[in-house]
Short mmCIF file of C-alpha atoms and ligand atoms in Angstrom, two decimals:
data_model
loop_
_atom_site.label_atom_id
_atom_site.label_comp_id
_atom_site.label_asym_id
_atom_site.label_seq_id
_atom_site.Cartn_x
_atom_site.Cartn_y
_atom_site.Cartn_z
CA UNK A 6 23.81 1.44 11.53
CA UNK A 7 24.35 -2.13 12.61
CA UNK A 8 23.82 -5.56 11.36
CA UNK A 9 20.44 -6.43 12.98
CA UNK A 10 18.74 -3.10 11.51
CA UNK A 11 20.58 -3.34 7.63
CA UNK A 12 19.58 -7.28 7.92
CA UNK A 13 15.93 -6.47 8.95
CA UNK A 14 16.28 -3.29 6.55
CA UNK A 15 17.02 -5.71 3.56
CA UNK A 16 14.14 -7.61 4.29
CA UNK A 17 11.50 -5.25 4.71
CA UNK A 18 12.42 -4.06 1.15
CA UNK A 19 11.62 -7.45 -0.32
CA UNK A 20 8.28 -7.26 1.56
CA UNK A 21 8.69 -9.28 4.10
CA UNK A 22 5.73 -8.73 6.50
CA UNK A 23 7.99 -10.05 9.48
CA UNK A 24 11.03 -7.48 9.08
CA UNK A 25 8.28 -4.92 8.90
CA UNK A 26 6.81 -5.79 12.36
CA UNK A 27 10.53 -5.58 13.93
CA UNK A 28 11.38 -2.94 12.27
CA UNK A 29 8.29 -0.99 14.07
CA UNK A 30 9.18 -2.92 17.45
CA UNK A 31 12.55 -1.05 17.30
CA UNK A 32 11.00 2.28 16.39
CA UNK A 33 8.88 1.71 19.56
CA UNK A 34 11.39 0.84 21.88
CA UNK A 35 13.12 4.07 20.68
CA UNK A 36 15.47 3.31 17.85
CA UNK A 37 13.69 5.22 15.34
CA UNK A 38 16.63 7.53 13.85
CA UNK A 39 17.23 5.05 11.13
CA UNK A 40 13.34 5.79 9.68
CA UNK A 41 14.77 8.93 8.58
CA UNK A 42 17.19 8.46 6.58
CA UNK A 43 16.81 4.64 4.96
CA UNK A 44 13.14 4.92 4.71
CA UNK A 45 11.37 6.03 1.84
CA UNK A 46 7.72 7.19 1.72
CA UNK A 47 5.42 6.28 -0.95
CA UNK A 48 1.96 7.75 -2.16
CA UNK A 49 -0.39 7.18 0.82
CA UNK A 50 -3.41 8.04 2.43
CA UNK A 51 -3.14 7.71 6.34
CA UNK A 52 -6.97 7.87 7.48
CA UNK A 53 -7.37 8.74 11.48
CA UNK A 54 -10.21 7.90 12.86
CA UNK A 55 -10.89 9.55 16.54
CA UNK A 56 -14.11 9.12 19.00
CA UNK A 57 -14.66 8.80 22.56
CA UNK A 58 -14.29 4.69 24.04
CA UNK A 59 -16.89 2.40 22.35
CA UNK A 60 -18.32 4.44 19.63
CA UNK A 61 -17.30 1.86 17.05
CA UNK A 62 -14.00 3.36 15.86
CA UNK A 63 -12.33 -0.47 14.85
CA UNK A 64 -15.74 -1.67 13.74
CA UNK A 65 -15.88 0.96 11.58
CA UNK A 66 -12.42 0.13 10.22
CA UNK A 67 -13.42 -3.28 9.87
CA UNK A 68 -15.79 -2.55 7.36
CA UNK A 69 -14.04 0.34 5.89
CA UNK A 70 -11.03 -1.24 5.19
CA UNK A 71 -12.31 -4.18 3.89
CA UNK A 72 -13.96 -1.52 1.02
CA UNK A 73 -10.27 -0.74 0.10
CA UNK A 74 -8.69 -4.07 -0.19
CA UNK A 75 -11.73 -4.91 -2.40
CA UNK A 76 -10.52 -1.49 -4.76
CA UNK A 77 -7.26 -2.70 -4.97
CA UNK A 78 -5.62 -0.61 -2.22
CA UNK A 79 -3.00 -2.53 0.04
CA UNK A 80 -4.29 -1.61 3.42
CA UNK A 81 -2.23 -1.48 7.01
CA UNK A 82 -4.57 -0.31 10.70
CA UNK A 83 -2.56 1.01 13.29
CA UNK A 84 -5.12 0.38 16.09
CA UNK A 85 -4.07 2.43 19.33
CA UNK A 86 -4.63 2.05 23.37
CA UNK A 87 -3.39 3.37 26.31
CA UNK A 88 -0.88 1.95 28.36
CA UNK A 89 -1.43 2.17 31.96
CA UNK A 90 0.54 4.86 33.80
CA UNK A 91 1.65 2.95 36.64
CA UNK A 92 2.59 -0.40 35.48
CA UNK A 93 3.13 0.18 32.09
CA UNK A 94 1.16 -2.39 30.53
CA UNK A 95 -1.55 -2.52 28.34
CA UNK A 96 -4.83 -4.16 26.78
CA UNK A 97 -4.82 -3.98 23.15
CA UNK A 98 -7.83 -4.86 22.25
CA UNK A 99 -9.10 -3.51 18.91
CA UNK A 100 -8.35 -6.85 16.75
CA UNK A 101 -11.70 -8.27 18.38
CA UNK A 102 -13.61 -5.92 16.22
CA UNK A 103 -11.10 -6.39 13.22
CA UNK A 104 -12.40 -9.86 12.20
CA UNK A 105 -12.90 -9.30 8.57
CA UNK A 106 -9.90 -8.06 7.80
CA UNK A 107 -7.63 -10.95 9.27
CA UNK A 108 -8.24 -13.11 6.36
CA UNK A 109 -7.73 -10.48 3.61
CA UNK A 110 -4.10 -9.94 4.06
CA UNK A 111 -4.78 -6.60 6.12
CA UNK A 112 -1.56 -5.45 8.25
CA UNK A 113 -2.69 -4.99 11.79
CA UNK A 114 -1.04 -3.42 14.25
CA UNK A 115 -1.79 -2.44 18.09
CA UNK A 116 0.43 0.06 19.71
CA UNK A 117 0.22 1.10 22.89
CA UNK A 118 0.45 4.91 23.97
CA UNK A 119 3.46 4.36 26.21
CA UNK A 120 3.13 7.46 28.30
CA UNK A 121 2.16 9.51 25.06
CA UNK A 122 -0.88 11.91 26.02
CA UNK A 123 -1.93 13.08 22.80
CA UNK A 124 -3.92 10.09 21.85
CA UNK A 125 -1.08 8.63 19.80
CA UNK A 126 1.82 6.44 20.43
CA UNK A 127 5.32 8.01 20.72
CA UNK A 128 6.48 5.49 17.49
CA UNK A 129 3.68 6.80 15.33
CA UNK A 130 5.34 8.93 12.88
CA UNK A 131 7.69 6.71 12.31
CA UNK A 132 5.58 3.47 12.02
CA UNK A 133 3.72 5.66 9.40
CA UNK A 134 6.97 6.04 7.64
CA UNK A 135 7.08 2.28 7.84
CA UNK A 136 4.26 1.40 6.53
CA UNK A 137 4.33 3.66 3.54
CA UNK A 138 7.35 2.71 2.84
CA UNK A 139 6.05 -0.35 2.74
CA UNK A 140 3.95 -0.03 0.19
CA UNK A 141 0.76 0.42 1.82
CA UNK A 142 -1.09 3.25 0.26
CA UNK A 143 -4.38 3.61 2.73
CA UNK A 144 -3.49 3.13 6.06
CA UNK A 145 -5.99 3.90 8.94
CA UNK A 146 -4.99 5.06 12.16
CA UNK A 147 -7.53 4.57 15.48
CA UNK A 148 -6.11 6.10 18.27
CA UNK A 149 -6.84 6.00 22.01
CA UNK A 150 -10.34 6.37 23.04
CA UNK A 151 -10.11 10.22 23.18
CA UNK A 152 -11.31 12.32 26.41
CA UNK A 153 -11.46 16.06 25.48
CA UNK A 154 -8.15 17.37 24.65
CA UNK A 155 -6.32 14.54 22.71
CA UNK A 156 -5.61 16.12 19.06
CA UNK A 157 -2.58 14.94 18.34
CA UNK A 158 -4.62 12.98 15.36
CA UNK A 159 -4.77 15.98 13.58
CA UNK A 160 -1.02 16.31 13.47
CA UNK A 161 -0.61 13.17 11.68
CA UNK A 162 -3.15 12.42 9.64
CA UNK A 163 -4.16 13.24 6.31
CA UNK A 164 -8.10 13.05 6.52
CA UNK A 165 -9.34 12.96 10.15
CA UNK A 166 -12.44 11.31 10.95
CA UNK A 167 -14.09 11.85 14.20
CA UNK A 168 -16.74 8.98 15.04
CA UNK A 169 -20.11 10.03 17.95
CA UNK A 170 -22.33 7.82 18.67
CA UNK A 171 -25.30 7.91 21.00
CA UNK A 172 -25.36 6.46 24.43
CA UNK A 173 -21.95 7.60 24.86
CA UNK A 174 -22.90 10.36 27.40
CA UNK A 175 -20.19 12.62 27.03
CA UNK A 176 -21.01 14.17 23.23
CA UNK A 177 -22.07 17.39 25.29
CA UNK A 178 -18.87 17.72 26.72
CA UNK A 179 -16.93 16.87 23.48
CA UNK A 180 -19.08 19.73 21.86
CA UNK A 181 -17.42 22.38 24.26
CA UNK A 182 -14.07 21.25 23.68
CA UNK A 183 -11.33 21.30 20.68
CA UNK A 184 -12.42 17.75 19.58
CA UNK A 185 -15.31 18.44 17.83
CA UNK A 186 -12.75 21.33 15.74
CA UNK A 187 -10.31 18.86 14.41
CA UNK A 188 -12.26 16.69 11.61
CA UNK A 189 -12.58 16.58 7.95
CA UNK A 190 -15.71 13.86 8.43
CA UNK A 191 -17.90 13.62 11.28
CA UNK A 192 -19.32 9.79 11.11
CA UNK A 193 -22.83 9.43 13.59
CA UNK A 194 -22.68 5.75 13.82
CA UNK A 195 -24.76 3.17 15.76
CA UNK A 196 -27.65 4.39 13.44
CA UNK A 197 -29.65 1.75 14.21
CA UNK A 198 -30.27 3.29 17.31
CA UNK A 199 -32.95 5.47 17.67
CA UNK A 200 -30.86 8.06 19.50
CA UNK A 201 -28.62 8.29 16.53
CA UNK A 202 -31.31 10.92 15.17
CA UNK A 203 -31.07 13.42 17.88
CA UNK A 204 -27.54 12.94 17.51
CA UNK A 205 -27.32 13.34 13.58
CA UNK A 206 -29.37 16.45 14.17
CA UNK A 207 -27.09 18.48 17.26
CA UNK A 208 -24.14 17.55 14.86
CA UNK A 209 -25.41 19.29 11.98
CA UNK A 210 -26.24 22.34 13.84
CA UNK A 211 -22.48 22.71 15.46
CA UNK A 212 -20.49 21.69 12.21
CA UNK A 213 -19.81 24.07 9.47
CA UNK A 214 -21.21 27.08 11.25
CA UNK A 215 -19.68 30.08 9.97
CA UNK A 216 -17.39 28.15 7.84
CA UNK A 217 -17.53 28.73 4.09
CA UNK A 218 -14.66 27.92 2.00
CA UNK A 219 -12.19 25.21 1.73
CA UNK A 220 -13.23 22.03 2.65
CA UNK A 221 -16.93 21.47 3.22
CA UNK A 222 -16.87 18.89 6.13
CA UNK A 223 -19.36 16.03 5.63
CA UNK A 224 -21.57 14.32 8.53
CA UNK A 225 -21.98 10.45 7.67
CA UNK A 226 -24.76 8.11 9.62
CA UNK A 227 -23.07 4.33 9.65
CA UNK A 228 -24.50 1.42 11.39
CA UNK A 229 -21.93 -1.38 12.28
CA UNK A 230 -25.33 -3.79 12.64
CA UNK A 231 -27.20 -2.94 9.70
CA UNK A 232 -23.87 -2.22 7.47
CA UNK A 233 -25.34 1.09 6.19
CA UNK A 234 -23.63 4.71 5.41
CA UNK A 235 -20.62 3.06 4.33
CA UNK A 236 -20.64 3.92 0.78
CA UNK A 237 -21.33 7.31 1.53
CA UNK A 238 -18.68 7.36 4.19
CA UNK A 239 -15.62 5.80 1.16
CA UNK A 240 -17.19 8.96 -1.28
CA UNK A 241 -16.77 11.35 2.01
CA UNK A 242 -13.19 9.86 2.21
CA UNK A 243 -12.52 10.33 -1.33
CA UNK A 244 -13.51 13.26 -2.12
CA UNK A 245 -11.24 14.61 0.84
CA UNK A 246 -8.22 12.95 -0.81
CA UNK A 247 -9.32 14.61 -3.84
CA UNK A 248 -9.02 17.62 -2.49
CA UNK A 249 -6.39 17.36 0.13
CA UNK A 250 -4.51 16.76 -3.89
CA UNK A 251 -6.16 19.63 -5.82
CA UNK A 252 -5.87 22.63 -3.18
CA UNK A 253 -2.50 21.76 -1.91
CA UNK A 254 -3.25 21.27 1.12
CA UNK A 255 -2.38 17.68 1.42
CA UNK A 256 1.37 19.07 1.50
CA UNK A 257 0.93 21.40 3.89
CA UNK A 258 -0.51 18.27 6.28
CA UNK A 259 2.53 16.55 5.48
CA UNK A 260 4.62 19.10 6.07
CA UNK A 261 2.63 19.48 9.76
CA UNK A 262 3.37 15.60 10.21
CA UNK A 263 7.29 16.18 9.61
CA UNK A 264 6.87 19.32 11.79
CA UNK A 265 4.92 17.34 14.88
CA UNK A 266 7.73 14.12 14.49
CA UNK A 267 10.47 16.45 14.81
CA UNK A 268 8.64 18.71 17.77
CA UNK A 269 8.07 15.19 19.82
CA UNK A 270 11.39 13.52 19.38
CA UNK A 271 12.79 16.90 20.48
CA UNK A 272 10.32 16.75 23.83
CA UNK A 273 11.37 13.29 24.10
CA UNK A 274 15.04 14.30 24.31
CA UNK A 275 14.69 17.48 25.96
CA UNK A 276 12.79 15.19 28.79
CA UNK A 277 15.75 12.48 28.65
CA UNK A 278 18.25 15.35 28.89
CA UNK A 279 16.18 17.36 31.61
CA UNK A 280 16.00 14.04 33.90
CA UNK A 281 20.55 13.59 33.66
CA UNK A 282 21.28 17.55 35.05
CA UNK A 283 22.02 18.06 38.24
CA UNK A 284 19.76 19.23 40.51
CA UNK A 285 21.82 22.43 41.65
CA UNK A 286 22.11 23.17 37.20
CA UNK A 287 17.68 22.84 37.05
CA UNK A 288 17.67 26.12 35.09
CA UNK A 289 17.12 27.05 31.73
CA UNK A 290 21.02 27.78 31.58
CA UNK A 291 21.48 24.78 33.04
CA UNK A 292 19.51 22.55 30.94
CA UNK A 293 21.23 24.73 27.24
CA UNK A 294 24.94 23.42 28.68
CA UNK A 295 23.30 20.20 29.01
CA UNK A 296 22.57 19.96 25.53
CA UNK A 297 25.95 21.90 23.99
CA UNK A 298 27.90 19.27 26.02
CA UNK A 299 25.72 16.64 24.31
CA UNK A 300 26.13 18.09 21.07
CA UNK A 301 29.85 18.73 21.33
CA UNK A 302 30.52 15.00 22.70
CA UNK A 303 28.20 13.67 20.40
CA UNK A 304 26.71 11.20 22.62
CA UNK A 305 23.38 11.32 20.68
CA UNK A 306 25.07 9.69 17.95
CA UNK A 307 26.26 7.33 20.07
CA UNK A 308 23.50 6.47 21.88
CA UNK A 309 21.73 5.53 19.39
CA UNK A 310 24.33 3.47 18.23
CA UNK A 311 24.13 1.47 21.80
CA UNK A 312 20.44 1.02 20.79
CA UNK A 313 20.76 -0.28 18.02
CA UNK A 314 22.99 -3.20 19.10
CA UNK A 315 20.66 -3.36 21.97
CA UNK A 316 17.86 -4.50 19.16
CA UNK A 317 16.87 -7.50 18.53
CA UNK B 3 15.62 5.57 25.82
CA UNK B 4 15.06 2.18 25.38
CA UNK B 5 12.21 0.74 27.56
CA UNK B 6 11.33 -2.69 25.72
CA UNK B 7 8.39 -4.51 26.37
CA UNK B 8 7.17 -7.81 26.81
CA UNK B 9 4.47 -8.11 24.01
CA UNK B 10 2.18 -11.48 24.47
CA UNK B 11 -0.58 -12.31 21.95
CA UNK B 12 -3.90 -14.05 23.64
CA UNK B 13 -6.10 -15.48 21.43
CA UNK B 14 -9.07 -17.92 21.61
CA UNK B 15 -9.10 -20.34 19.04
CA UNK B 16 -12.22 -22.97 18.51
CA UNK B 17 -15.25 -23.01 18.57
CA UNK B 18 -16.53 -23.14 22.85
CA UNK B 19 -17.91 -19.01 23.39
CA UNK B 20 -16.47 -18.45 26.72
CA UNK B 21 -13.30 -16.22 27.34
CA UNK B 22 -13.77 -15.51 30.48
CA UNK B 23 -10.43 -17.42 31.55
CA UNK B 24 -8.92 -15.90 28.90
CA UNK B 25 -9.34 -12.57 29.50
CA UNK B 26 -8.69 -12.84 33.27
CA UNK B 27 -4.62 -14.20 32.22
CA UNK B 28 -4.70 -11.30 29.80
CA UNK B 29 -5.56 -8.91 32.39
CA UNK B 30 -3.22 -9.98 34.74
CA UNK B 31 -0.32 -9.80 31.88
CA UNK B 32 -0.73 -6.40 31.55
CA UNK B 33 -0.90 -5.90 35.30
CA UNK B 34 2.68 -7.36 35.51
CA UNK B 35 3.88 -4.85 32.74
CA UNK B 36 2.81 -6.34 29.66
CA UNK B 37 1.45 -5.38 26.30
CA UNK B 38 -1.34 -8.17 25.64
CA UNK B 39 -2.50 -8.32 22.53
CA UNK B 40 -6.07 -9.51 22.58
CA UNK B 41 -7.56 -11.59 19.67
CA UNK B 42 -11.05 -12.73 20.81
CA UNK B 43 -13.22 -15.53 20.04
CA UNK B 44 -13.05 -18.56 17.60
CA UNK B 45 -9.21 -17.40 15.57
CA UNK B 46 -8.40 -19.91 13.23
CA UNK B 47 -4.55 -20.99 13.59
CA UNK B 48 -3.98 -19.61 10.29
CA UNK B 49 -4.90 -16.33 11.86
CA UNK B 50 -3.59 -16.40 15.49
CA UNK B 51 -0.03 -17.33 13.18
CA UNK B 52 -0.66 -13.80 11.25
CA UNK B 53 -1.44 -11.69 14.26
CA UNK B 54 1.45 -12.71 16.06
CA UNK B 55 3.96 -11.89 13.33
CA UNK B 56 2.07 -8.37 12.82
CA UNK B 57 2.20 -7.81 16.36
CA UNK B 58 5.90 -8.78 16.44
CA UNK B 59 4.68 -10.85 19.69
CA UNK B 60 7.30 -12.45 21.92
CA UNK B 61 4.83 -15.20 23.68
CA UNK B 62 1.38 -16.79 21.81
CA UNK B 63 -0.77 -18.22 24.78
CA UNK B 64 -4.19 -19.98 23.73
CA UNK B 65 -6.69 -20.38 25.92
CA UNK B 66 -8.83 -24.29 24.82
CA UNK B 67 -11.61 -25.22 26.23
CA UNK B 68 -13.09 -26.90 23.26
CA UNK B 69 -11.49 -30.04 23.66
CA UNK B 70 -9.69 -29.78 20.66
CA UNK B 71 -6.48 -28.71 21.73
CA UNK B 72 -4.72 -32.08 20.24
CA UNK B 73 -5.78 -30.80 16.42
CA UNK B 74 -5.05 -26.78 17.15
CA UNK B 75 -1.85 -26.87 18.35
CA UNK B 76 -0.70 -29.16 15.91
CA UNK B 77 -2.07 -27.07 13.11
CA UNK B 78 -0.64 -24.07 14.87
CA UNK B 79 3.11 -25.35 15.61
CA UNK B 80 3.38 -26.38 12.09
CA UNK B 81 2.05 -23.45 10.38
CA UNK B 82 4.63 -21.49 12.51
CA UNK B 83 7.48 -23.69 11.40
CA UNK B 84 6.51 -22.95 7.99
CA UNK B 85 6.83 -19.05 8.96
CA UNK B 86 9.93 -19.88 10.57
CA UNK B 87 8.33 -18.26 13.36
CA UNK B 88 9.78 -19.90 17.01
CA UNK B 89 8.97 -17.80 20.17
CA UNK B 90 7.39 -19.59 23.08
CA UNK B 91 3.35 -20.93 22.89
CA UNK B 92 1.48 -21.36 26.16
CA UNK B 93 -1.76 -23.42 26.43
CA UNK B 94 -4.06 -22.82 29.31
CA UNK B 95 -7.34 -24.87 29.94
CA UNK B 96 -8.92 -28.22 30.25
CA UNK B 97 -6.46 -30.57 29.22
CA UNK B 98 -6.08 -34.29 30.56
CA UNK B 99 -2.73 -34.95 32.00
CA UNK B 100 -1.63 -37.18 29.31
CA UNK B 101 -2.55 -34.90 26.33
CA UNK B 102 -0.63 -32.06 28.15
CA UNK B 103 2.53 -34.11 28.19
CA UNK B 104 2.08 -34.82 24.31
CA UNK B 105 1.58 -31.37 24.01
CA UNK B 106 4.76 -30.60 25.65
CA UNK B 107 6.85 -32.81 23.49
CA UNK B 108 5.09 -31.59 20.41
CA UNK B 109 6.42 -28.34 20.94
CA UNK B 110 3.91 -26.50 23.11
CA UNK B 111 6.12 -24.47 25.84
CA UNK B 112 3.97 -24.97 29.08
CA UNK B 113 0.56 -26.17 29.31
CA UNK B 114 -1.41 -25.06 32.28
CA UNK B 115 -4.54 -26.38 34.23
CA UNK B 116 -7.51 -24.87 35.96
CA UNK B 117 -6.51 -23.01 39.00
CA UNK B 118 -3.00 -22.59 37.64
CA UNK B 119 -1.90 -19.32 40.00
CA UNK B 120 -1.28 -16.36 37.67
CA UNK B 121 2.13 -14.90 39.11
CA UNK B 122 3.40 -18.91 38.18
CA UNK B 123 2.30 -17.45 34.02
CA UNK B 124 3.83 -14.31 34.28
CA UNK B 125 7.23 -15.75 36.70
CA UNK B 126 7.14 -18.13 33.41
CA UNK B 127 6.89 -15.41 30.43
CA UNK B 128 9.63 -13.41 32.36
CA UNK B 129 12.41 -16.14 32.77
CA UNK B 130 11.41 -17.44 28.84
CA UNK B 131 11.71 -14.01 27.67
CA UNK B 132 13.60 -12.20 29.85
CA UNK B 133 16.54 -13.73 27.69
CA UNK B 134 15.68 -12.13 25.07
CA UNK B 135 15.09 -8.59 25.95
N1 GTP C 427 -25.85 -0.99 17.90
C1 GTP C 427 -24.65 -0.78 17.37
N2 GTP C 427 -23.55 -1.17 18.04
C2 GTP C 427 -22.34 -0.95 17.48
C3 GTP C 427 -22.19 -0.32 16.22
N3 GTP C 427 -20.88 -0.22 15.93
C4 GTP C 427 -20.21 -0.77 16.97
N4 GTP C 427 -21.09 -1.21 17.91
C5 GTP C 427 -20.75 -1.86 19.19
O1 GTP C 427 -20.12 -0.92 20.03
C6 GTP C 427 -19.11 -1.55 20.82
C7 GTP C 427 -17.77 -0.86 20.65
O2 GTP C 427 -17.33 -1.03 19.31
P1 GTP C 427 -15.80 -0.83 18.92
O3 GTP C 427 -15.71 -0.92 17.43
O4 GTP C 427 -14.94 -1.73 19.72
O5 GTP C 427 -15.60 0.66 19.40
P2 GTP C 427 -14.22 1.48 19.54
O6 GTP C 427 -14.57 2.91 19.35
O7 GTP C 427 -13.21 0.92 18.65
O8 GTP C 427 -13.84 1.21 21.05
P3 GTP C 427 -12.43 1.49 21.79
O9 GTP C 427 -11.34 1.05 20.87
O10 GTP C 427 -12.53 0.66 23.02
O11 GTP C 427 -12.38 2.95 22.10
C8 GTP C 427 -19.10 -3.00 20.39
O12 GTP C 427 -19.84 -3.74 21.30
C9 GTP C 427 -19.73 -2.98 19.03
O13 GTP C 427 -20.35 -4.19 18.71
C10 GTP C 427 -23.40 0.06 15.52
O14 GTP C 427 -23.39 0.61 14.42
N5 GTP C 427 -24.58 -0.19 16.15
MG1 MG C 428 -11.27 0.13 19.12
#
């Protein structure tokens, strides 16, 4: 490990909100290996919280976070947008929404997907790490405005939360598709909107259907204008915790989070590894010597040892 | 593989509403490669300080239109030299030509005027932090 990651490592134990932010600016440029080993996760809750663009996903937070820091909790968002696919660069946008929370000693973050798919940013599991590490023991994650197939969420998180809310247009088409599968909560906001109703009502009908033991999912109306539902919405989000604890099953999520890291940095290096053999070797064959040279040369070890002097 | 980023934190601060301009520089970051990190409307320096050592940005630019820029930036540059915090701060907006050269002495890294062109922002965030990256 070298000097600028021990000297950043030494700080981020003493709490030092600054350290922490580098620390997760190396992870997302790549150097992440060190998470693994030097890191240590603490108790946590990591809260996702999914929706198509607009439904109110960070207002939500806003308020919901806010709820936590008031309990006691030490709270960290890890707000999520896409980064554009042909120059690279992105909007991160989410802290507009996020006003509360910047004067209540709230960790914010914005990541951008970099390339990522799933709805996530490559970094994430690690930043998670991070954070718990940290000592933050709720932290919410709002990923990319989702589209139809973007579930990596449910990888990661502990409790997922999917958000609808009217006026959208494309609830039909998340009906149909895996989204609507994936969460623990189902939160109707903008219910001060009459629409919301209609809304409220198809969700109930589609949720829980033939479903009957485990975890009873809930359906929560919230209004980001009226500040209603959100009491109900903290029970929804406790009670889950409470029984992510008492069935096991929060171990089995973790052990699907350590699963999903290990599956995407593999990807990640498969992809890396793919893009350096030769065009006559493009073969399965070709791509397994690839890797058994890499292994036998080590040059994993050392590349990550060229990134880490390459840190800041 | 290591594919850093330029990460630039936009914020608003005061009390005018418009962020049109604002917006517009942010957009055109982003187009050149950048992450922008976009605060909104009426930050407090205290909090524009905050967000840009969460974000781990590399560049703060504030966008004045208030008239107020004297006050802000000197609350600003000294709350960061409390953090310790000393990465480049742009100011873009309305600013008389002697104020801007105050500005620049005080410790503000480029102030720029109405009808500034955008590739001279982003040919200016490249050379200040290409360095670093
Ligand atoms: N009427 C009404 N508007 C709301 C409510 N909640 C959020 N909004 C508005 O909906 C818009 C989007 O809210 P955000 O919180 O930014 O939504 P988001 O899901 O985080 O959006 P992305 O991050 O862009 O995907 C904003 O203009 C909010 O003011 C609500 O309960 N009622
Ligand atoms: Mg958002």
């Amino acid at each position: 490990m070298n000097l600028t990651v021990q000297v950043l490592l030494k700080r981020y134990r003493c709490g030092d909100v600054r350290a922490l932010a580098q620390l997760i600016t190396l992870c997302e440029n790549g150097a992440n290996h060190f998470t693994e080993d030097f890191v240590e996760e603490k108790e946590h809750h990591v809260v996702g919280i999914t929706g198509s663009p607009g439904v109110g996903k960070s207002s939500i937070i806003d308020e919901l976070a806010l709820r936590y820091v008031d309990r006691g909790e030490r709270v960290a968002v890890v707000a999520i947008d896409p980064s554009s696919p042909f120059t690279h660069g992105a909007f991160l946008g989410d802290r507009v929404r996020m006003r509360k929370l910047s004067t209540k000693g709230v960790v914010i973050r914005s990541m951008a997907s970099r390339g990522n798919g799933g709805g996530l940013a490559p970094a994430i599991t690690s930043v998670l790490k991070l954070l718990s590490g940290f000592g933050f023991s709720k932290i919410f994650l709002e990923t990319v405005g989702i589209g139809q197939a973007e579930v990596d969420v449910a990888n990661v998180a502990d409790t997922v939360i999917l958000v609808l809310s009217p006026g959208i247009g494309d609830e039909i088409q998340l009906f149909k598709t895996g989204v609507m599968e994936i969460a623990d909560i189902y939160v109707v906001n903008k219910a001060d909107l009459e629409e919301s109703k209609k809304l409220r009502t198809l969700v109930e009908q589609t949720v829980n259907q033939g479903k009957t033991e485990g975890w009873k999912r809930r359906i929560v109306g919230t209004s980001c204008v009226e500040w209603c539902g959100f009491e109900e919405l903290e029970e929804a989000i406790n009670e889950h915790l409470q029984y992510l604890k008492e069935s096991g099953e929060l171990l089995a999520r973790r052990t699907r989070r350590r699963k999903f890291a290990l599956i995407s940095r593999f990807l990640r290096y498969v992809r890396e590894t793919v893009e350096k053999v030769a065009v006559e070797d493009l073969t399965l064959e070709g791509l397994k010597k690839a890797i058994c040279d890499d292994i036998i040369f080590g040059r994993e070890n050392k590349k990550d040892e060229n990134i880490y002097q390459g840190g800041r | 593989m290591l594919k850093e980023r330029i990460r630039v934190l936009i914020a608003k601060p005061g009390l005018d509403g418009h962020d049109r301009g604002a917006k517009v520089v942010a957009r055109a970051l982003r187009d050149a490669g950048m992450e922008v990190i976009y605060t909104g409307l009426r930050q407090t320096p205290q909090q524009i300080v905050e967000a840009a050592i969460q974000e781990d940005a590399d560049v703060i630019g504030l966008s004045i239109l208030s008239g107020a820029h004297m006050r802000l930036c000197e609350k600003l540059l000294s709350l960061m030299k409390d953090k310790d915090l000393h990465i480049p701060v742009f100011v873009g907006g309305i600013i008389p030509k002697d104020d801007a050269e105050k500005l620049e002495r005080m410790g503000i890294t480029r102030v720029y005027g109405p009808g500034t062109p955008l590739s001279k922002i982003i040919e200016d965030i490249h050379s200040l932090c290409g360095a670093r990256r």
